[in-house]
Short mmCIF file of C-alpha atoms in Angstrom, two decimals:
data_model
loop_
_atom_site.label_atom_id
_atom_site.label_comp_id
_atom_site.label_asym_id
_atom_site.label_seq_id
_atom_site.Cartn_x
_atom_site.Cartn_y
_atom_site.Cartn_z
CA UNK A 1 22.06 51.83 3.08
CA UNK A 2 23.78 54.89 1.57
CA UNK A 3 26.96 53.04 0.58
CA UNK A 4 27.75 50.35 -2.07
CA UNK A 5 26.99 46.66 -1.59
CA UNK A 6 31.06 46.01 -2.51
CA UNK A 7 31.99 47.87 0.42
CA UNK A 8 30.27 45.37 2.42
CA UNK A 9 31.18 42.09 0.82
CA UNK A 10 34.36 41.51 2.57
CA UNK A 11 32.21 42.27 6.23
CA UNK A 12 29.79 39.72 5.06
CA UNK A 13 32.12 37.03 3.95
CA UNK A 14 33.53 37.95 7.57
CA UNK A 15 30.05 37.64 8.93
CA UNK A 16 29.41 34.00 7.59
CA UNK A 17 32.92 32.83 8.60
CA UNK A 18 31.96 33.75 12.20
CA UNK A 19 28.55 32.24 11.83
CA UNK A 20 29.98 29.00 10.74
CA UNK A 21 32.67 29.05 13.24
CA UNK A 22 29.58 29.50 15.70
CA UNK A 23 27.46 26.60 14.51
CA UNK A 24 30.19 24.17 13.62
CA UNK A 25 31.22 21.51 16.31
CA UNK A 26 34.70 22.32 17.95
CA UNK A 27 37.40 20.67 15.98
CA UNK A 28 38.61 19.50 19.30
CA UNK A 29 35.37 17.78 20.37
CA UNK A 30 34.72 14.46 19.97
CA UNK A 31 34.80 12.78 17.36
CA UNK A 32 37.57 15.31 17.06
CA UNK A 33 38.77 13.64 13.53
CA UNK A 34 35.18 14.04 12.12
CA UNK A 35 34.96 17.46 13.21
CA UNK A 36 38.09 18.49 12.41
CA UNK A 37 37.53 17.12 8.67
CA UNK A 38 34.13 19.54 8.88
CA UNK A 39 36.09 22.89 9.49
CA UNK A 40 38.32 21.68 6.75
CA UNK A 41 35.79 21.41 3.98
CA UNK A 42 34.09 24.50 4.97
CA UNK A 43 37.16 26.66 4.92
CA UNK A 44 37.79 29.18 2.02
CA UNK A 45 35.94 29.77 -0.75
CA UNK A 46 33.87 33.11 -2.10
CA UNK A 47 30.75 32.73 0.05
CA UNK A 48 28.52 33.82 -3.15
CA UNK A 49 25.65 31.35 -1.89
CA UNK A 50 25.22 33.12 1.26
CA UNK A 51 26.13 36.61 -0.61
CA UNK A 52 23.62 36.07 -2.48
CA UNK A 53 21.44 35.81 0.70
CA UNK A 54 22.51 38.32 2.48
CA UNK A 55 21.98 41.12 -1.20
CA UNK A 56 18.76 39.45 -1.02
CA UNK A 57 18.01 40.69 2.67
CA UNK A 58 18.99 44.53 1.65
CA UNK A 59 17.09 44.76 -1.01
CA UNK A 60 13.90 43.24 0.69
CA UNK A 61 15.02 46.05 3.82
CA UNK A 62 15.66 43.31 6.19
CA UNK A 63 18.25 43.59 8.77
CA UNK A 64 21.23 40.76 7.84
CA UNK A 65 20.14 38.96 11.73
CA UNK A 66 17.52 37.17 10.52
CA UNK A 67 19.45 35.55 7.40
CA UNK A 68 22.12 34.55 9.17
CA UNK A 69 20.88 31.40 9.81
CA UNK A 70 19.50 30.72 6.01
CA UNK A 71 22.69 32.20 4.47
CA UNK A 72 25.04 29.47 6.92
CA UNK A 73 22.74 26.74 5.94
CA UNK A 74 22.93 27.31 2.29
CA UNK A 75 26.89 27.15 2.52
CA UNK A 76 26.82 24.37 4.91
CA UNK A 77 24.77 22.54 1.94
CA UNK A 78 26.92 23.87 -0.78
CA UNK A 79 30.27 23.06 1.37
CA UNK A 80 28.61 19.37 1.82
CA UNK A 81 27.77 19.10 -1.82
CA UNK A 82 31.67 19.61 -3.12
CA UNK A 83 32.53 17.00 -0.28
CA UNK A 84 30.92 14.46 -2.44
CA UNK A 85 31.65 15.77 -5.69
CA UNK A 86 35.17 15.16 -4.88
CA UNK A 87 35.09 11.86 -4.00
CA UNK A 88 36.22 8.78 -6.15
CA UNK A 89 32.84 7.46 -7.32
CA UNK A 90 31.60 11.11 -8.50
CA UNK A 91 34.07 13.66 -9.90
CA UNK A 92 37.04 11.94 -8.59
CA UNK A 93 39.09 15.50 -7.85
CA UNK A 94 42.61 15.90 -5.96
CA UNK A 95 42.36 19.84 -5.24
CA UNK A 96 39.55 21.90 -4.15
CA UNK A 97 40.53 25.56 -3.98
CA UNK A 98 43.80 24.73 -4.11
CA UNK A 99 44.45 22.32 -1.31
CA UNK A 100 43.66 18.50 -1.18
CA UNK A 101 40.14 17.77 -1.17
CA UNK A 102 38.53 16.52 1.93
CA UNK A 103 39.17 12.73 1.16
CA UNK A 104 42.46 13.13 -0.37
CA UNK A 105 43.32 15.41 3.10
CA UNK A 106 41.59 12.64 5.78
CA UNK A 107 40.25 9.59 3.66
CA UNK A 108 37.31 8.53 1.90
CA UNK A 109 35.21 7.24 4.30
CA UNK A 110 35.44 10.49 6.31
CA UNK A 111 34.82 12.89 3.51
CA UNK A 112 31.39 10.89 3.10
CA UNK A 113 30.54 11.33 6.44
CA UNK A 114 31.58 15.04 7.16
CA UNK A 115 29.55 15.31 3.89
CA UNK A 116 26.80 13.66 5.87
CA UNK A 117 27.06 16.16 8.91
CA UNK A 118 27.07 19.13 7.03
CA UNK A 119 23.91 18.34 5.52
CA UNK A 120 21.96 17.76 8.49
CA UNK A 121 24.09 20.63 10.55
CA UNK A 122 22.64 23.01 7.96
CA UNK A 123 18.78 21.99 8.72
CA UNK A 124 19.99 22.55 12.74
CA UNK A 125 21.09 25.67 11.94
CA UNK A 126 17.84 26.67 10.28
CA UNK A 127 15.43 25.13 12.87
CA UNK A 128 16.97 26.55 15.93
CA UNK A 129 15.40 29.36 17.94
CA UNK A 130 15.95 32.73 16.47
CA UNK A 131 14.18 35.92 14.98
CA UNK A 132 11.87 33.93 13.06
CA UNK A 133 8.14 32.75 13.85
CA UNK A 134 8.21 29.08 13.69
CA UNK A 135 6.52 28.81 10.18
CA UNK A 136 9.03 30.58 9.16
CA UNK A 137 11.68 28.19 9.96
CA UNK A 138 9.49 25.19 9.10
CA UNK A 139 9.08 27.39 5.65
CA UNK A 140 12.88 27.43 5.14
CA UNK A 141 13.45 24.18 6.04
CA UNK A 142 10.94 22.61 3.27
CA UNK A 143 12.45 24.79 0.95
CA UNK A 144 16.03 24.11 1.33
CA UNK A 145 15.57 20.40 1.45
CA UNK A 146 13.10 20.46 -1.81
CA UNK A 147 16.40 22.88 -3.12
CA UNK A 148 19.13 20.13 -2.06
CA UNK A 149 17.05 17.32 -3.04
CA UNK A 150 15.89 14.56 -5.55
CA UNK A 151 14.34 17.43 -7.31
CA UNK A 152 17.06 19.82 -6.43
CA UNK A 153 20.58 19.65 -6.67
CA UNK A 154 20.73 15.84 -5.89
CA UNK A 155 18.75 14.76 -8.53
CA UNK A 156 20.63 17.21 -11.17
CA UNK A 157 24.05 15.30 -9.81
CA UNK A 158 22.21 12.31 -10.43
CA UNK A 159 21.35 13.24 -13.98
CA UNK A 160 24.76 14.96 -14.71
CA UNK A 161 26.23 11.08 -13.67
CA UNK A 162 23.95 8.89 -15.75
CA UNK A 163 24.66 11.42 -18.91
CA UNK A 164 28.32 10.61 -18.68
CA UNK A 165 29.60 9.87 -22.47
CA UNK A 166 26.46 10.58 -23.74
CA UNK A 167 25.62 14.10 -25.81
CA UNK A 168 22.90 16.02 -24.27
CA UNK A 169 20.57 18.40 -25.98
CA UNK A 170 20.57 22.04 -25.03
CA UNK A 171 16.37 21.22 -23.16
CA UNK A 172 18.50 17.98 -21.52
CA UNK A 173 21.22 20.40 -20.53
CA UNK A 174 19.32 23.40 -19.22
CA UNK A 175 17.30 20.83 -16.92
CA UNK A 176 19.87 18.86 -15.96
CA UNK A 177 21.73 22.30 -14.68
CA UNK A 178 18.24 24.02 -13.69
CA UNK A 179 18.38 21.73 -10.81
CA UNK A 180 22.59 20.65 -10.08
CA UNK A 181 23.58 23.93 -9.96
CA UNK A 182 20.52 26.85 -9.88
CA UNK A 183 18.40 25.01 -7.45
CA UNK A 184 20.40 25.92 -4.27
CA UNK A 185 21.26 29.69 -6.09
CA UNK A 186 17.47 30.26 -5.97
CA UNK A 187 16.87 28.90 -2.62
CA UNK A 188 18.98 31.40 -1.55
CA UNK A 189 16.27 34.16 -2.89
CA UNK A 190 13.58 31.78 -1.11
CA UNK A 191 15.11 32.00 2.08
CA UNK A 192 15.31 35.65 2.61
CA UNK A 193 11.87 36.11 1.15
CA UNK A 194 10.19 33.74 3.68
CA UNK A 195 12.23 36.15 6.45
CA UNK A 196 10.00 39.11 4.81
CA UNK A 197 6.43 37.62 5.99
CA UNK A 198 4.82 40.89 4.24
CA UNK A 199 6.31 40.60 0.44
CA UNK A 200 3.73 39.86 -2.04
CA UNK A 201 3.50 37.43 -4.65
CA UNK A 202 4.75 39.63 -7.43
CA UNK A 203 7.86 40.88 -6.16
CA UNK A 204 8.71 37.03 -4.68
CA UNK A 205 8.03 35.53 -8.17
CA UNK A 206 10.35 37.96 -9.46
CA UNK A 207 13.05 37.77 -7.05
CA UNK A 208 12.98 33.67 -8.45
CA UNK A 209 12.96 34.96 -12.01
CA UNK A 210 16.29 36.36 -11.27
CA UNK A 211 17.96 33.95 -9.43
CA UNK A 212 16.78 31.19 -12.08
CA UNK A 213 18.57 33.26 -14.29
CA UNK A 214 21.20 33.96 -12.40
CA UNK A 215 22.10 30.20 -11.50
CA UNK A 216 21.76 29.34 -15.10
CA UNK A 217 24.33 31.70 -16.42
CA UNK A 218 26.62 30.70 -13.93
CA UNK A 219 26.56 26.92 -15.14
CA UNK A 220 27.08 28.51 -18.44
CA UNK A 221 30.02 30.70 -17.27
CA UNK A 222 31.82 27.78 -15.72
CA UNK A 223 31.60 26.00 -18.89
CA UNK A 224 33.41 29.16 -20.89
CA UNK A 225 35.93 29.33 -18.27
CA UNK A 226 36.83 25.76 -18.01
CA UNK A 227 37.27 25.61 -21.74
CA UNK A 228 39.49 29.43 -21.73
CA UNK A 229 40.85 28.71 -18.84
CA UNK A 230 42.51 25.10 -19.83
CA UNK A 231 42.86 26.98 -23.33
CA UNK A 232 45.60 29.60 -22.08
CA UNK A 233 47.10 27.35 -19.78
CA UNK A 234 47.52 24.42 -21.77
CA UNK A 235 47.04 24.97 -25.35
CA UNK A 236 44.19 23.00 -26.89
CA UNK A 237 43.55 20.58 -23.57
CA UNK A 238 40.12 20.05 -23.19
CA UNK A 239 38.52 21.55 -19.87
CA UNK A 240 37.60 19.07 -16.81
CA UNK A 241 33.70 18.40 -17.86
CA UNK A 242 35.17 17.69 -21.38
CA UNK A 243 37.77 15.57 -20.41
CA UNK A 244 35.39 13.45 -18.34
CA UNK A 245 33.08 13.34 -21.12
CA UNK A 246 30.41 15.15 -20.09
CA UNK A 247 28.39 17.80 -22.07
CA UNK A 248 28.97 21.14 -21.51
CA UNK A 249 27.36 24.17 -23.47
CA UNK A 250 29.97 24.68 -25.40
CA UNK A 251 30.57 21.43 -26.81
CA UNK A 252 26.51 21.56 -27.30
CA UNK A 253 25.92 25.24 -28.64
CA UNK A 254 29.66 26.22 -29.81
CA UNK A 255 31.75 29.23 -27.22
CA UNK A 256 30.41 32.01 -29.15
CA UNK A 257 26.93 30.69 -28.62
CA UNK A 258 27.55 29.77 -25.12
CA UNK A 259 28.63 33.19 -24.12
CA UNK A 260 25.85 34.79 -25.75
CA UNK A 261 23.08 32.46 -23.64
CA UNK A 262 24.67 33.60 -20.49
CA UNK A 263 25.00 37.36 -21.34
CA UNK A 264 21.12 36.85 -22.35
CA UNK A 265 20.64 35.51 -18.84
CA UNK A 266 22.17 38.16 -16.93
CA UNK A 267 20.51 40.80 -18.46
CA UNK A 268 16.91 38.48 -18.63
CA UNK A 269 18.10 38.38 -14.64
CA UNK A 270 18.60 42.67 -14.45
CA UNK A 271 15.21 43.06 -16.09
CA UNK A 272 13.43 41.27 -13.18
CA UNK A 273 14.67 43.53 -10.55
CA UNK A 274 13.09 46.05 -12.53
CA UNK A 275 10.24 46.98 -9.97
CA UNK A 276 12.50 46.72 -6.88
CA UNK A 277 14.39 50.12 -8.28
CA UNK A 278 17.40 51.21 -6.18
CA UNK A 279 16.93 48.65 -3.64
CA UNK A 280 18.31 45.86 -6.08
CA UNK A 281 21.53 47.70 -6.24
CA UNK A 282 22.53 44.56 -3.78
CA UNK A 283 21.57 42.24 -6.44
CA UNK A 284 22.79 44.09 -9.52
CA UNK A 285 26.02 44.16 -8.36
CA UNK A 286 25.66 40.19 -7.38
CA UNK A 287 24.88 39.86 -11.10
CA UNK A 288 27.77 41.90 -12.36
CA UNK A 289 30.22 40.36 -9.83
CA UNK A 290 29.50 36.86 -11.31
CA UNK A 291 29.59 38.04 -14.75
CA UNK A 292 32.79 39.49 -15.24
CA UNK A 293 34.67 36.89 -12.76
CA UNK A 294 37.29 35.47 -14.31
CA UNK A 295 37.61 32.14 -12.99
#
């Protein structure tokens, strides 16, 4: 494509929108409270997951039909995974992008279970008839539940609860955020190379070079921001993760530090898209975009 990957962002955050719209249960149907409470939680939000899918796709030459499926999944798993974050036992959290959070909106018990429907909506999604062979589809759904998993994302929330008050080492924290947070970000490379049955090896290994690097920064970045962000707002009040006593990396390797691990990242995560040449652009700017956000 001749034109920037920006110029396309807002079409594809338009593009997932419809495709969740599509696969999601009418809000009216019954149980209309349950599905209603669905639509809710997956409303808003910046749609990097499946971004990151669909810059993926472009750069592999793949037309964006055959990720659709993969990139609503991944956000139907990322939408389930704040769901549960929010609730009382885990992060305990009133807002979510600026509204109430699902069981502050509807109640607890029905945050858990939209939570619950999400999660199994998204491995629908994946295994329905569609452009794909059926190994395919039995590919991506192995990979996104290994991604969203005990050794995924489920075990890293795991981990991240049990450390709670305790200081972790920089190895303890890098693992612990290797799989909470990076797991599903590199699933997301997964996906769309399993819809390009002809890449070899090489260029899949480094396509999950980057987006190991990629997630890793951003678990970094949120870190610096929390801490900047409740720095400017509220003098010397200590960000959310620090409040709640959890480690962060910049209570383990000082903000300068920090700062300088994730710029390391991005540009360790650059340097693997190396042999892809202009066809990365998709992903370069992905990189950049996350980067320089400022929240």
């Amino acid at each position: 494509m001749s034109t920037a990957f920006s110029d396309r962002v807002d079409q594809y955050r338009a593009r997932i929108g419809q495709e969740l719209m599509r696969q999601l249960p009418q809000a009216t149907h019954y149980p209309a409270r349950l599905h209603e409470a669905m639509h809710y939680a997956c409303g808003g939000g910046k749609r990097l997951r499946p971004l990151i899918v669909y810059a993926t796709a472009e750069t592999l030459a793949l037309d964006a039909g055959h990720v659709d499926a993969a990139a609503c999944a991944v956000e139907l798993i990322h939408a389930y995974s704040l769901v549960h974050d929010d609730l009382p036992a885990m992060d305990d959290d009133d807002l979510r992008r600026g509204q109430p959070t699902v069981h502050r909106q509807f109640d607890e018990a029905t945050a858990i279970l939209v939570g619950d429907a999400l999660q199994s909506l998204a491995f629908q999604v994946i295994a329905r008839p569609n452009s794909l062979g059926d190994s395919q589809r039995l590919r991506m759904i192995e990979t996104l539940a290994e991604a969203a998993g005990s050794r995924g994302m489920v075990g890293g929330q795991a981990v991240d609860l049990a450390s709670e008050g305790k200081q972790l080492t920089l190895a303890e924290l890098e693992a612990l955020h290797i799989h909470k947070t990076g797991a599903l970000i590199r699933a997301c490379l997964r996906l769309a190379c399993i819809a390009a049955p002809s890449l070899d090896e090489a260029r899949c290994e480094a396509l999950d070079r980057y987006g190991k690097c990629i997630g890793l920064a951003f678990q970094i970045q949120d870190d610096v921001l929390d801490i900047e962000g409740s720095t400017a707002k509220l003098g010397k009040t200590a960000g959310k993760d620090e409040a709640s006593h959890k480690s962060t990396y910049p209570a383990v390797m000082g903000l300068r530090a920090a700062k300088e691990r994730a710029s390391d990242l991005f540009a360790q995560a650059r340097t693997a898209l190396d042999g892809f040449g202009d066809a990365a652009r998709p992903l370069r700017w992905v990189a950049q975009h996350i980067e320089t956000r400022a929240h």
